[in-house]
mmCIF file of C-alpha atoms in Angstrom:
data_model
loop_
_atom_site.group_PDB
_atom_site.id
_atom_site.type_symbol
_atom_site.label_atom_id
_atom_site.label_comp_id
_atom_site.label_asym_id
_atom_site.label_seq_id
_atom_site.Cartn_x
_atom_site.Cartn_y
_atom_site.Cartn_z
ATOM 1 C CA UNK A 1 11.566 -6.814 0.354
ATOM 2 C CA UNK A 2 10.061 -3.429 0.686
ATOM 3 C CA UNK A 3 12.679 -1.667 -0.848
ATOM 4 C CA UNK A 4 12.063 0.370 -4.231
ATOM 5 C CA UNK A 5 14.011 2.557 -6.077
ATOM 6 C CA UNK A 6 12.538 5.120 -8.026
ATOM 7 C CA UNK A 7 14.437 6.092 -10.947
ATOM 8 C CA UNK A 8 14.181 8.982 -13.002
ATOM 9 C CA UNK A 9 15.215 8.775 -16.362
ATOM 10 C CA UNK A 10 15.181 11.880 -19.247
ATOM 11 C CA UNK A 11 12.873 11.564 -22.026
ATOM 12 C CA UNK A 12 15.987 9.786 -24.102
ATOM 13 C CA UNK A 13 16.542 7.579 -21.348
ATOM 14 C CA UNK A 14 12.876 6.148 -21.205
ATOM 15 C CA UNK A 15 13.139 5.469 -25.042
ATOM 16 C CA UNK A 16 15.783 3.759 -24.336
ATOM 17 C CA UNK A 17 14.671 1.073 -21.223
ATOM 18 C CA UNK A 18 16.483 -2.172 -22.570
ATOM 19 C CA UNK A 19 19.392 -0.639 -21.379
ATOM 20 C CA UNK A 20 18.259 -1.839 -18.092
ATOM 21 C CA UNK A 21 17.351 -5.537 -18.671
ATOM 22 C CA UNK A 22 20.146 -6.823 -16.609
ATOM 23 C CA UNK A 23 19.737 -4.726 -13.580
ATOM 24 C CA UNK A 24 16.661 -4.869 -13.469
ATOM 25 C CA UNK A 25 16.894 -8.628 -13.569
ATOM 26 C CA UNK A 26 19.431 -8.958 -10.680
ATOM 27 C CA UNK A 27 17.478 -6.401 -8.997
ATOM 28 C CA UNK A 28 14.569 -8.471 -8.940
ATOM 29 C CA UNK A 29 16.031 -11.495 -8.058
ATOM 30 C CA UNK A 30 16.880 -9.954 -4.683
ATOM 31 C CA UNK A 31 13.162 -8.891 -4.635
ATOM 32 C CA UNK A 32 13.871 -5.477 -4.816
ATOM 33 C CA UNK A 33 11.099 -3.069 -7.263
ATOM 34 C CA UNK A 34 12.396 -0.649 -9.657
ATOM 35 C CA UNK A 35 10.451 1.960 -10.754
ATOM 36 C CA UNK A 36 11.215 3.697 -14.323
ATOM 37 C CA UNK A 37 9.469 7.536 -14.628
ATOM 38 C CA UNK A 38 10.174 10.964 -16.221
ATOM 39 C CA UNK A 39 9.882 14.047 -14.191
ATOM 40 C CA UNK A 40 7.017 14.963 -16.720
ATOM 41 C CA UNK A 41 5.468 11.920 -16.403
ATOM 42 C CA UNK A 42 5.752 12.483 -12.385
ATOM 43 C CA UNK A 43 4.436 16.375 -12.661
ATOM 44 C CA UNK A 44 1.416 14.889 -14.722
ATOM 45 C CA UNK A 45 0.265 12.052 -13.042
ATOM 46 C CA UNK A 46 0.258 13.968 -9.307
ATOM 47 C CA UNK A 47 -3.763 14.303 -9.654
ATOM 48 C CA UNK A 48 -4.239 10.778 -11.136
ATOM 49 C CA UNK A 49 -1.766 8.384 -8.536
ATOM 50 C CA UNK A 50 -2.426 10.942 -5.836
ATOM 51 C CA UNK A 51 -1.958 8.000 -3.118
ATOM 52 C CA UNK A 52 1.063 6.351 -4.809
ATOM 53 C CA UNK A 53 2.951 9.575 -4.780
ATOM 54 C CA UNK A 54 2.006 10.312 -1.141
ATOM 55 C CA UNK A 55 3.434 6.818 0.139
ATOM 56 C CA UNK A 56 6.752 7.405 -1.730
ATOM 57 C CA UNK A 57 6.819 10.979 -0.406
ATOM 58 C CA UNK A 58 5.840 9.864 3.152
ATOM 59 C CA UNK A 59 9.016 7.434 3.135
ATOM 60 C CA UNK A 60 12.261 7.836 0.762
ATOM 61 C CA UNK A 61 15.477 8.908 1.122
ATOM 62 C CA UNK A 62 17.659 10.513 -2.454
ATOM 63 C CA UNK A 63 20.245 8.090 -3.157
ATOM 64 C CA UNK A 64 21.891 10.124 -6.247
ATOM 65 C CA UNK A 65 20.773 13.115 -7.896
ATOM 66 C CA UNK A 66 17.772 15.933 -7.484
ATOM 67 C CA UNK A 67 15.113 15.418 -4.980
ATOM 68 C CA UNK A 68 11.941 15.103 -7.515
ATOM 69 C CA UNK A 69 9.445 13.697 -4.910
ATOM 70 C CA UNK A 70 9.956 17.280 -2.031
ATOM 71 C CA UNK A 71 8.074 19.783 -4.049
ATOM 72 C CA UNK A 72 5.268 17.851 -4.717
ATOM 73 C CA UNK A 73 1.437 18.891 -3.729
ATOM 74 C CA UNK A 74 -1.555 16.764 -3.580
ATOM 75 C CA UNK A 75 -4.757 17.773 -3.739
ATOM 76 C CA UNK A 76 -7.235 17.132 -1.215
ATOM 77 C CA UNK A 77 -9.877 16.205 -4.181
ATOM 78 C CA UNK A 78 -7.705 14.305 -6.008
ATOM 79 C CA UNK A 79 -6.698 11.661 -2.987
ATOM 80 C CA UNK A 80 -10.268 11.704 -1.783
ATOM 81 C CA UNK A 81 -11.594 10.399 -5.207
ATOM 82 C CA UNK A 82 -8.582 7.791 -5.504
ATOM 83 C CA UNK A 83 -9.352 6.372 -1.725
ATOM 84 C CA UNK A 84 -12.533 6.598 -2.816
ATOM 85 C CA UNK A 85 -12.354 4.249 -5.607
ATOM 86 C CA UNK A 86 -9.775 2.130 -4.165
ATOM 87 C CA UNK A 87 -11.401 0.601 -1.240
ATOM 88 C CA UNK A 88 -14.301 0.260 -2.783
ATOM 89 C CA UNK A 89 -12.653 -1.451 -5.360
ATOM 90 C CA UNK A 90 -10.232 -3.474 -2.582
ATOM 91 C CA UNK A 91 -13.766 -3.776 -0.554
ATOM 92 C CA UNK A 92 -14.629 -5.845 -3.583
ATOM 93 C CA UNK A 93 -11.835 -8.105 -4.270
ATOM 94 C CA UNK A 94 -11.578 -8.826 -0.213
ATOM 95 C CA UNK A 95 -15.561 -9.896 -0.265
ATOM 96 C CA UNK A 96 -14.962 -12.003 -3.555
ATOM 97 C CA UNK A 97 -11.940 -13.416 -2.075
ATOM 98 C CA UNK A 98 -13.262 -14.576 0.842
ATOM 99 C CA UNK A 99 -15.698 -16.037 -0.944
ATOM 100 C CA UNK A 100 -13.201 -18.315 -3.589
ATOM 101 C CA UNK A 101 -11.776 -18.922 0.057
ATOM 102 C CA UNK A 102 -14.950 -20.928 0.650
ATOM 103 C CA UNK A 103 -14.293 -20.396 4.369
ATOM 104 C CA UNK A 104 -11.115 -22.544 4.563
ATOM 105 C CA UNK A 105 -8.646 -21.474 6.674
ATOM 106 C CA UNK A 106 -5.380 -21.108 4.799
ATOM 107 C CA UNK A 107 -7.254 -18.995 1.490
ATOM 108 C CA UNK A 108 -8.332 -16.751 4.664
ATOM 109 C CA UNK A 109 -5.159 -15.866 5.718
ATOM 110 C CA UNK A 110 -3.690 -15.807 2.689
ATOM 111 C CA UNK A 111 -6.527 -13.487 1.815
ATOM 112 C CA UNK A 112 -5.424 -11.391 5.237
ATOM 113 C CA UNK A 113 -2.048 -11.774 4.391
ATOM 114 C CA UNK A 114 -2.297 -9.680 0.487
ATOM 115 C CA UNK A 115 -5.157 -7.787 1.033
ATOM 116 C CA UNK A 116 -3.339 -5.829 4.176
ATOM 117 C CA UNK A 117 -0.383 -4.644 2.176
ATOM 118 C CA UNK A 118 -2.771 -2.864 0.062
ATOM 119 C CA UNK A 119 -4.792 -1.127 2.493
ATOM 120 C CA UNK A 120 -1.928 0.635 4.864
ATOM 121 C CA UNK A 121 -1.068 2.722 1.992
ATOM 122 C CA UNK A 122 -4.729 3.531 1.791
ATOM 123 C CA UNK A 123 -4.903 4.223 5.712
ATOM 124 C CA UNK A 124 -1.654 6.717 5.658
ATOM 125 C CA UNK A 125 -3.495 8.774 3.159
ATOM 126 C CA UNK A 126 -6.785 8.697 5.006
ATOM 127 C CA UNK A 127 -4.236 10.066 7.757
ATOM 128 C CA UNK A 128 -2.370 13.040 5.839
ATOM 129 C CA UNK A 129 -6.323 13.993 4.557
ATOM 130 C CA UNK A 130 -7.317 14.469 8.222
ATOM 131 C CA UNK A 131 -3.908 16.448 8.576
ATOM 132 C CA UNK A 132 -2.973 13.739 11.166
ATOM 133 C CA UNK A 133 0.486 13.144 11.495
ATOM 134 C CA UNK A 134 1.562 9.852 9.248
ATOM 135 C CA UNK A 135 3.584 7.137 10.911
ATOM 136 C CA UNK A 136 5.663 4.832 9.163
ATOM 137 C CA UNK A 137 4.903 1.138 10.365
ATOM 138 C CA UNK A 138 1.819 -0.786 9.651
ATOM 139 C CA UNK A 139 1.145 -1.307 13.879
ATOM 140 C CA UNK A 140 1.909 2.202 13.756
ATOM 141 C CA UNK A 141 -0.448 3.638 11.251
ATOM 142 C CA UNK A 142 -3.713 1.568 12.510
ATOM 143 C CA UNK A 143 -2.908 3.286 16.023
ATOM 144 C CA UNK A 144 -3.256 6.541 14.643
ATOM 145 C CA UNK A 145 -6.334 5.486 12.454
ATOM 146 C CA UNK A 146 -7.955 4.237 15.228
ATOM 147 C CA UNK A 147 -7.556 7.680 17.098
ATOM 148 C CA UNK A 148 -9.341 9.313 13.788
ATOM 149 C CA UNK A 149 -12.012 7.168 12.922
ATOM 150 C CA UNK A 150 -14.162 4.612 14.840
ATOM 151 C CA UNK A 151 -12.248 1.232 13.961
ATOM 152 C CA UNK A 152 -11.172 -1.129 16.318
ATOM 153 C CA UNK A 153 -7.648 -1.332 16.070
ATOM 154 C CA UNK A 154 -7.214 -4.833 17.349
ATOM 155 C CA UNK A 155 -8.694 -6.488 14.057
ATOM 156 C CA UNK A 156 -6.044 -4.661 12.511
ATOM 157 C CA UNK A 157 -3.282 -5.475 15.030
ATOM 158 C CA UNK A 158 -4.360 -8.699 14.708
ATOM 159 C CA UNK A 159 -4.444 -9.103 10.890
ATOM 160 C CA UNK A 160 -0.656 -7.407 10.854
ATOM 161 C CA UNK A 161 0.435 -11.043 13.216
ATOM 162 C CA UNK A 162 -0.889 -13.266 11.021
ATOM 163 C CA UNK A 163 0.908 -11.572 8.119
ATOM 164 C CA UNK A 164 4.143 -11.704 10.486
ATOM 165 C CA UNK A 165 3.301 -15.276 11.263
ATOM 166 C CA UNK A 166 3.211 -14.277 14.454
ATOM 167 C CA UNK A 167 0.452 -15.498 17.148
ATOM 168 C CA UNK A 168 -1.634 -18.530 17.073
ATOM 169 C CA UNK A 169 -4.633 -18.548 15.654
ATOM 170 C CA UNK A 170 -7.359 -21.537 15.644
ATOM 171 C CA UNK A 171 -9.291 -21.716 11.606
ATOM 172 C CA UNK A 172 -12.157 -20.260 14.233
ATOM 173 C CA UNK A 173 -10.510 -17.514 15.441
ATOM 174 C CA UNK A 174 -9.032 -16.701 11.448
ATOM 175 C CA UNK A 175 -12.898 -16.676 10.015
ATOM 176 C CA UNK A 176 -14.388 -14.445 13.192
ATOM 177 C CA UNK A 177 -11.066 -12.200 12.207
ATOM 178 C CA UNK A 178 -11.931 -12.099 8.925
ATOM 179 C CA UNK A 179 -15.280 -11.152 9.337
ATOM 180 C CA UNK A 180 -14.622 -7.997 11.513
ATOM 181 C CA UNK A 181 -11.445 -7.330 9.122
ATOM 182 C CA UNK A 182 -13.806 -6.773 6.367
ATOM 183 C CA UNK A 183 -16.512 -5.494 8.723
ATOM 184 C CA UNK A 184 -14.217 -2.978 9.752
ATOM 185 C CA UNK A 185 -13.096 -1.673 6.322
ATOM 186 C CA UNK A 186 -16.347 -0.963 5.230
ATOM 187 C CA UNK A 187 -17.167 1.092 8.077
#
């Protein structure tokens, strides 16, 4: 599911989280995240989860009660050191990964398949640095990367089927994708 629910508690109420062991555990069966925060923990941690807060802001909707996500600012610093420091560090785990794979076909798109989910967040934030206008679906965002910066959206497009399970794909095809996938996030 990608359906998360941010709820913000008072200071009493995080001290007092085991109230929520049962939802939370029906939640989850039904695959659905909740997220536990404090307004002051939200204010403070702007600078440090600069790409995490952008992503929510870029797509929610208040269910019940004040709209704590509409005021917020990011800094242009602060994102640029987080992308910074996450690709690299997702740059990293992709190369290692693909490595453990040991070029066999199903680690690869497995690989594909988690390592994609992490970087659209990363791409709508490279977006909303450049001041582009931020999309909401994966095919959607690589589109509008592609018409920033010099990547080849059809790796992309590509990698998004085989996390669908869409397309055929030979285990020749999935290793040459691979390659340009992580050729093309280095860039």
């Amino acid at each position: 599911s990608d359906l998360n629910f941010l709820i913000v508690l008072t200071e009493t109420g995080a001290d007092d989280l085991e109230r929520a062991f049962d939802i939370f555990g029906k939640w989850r069966k039904r695959r659905v995240t909740l997220v536990f925060m404090t307004q002051t923990y939200i204010n403070s941690s702007v600078d440090s989860y600069p790409v995490e807060f952008l992503n929510m802001k870029l797509s929610y909707s208040v269910v019940f009660g004040d709209d704590v996500l509409a005021s917020l600012a990011f800094q242009p610093c602060d994102l640029r050191l987080q992308l910074e420091r996450e690709l690299k560090g997702k740059i990293f785990h992709l190369q290692t990964g693909f490595l453990e794979s040991g070029g066999k076909e199903k680690g690869i798109r497995q690989l594909i398949k988690l390592s994609l989910g992490s970087f659209i967040p990363l791409f709508k934030a490279f977006l909303f640095l450049r001041g582009s206008e931020v999309p909401q679906g994966r095919r959607e965002v690589i589109k509008a990367l592609s018409q920033v910066f010099p990547i080849d959206p059809d790796v992309f497009l590509s990698s998004i089927d085989i996390k669908e399970g869409k397309g055929r794909f030979s285990a020749v095809e999935i290793k040459r994708l691979s390659k340009s996938y992580q050729q093309e996030i280095v860039k």
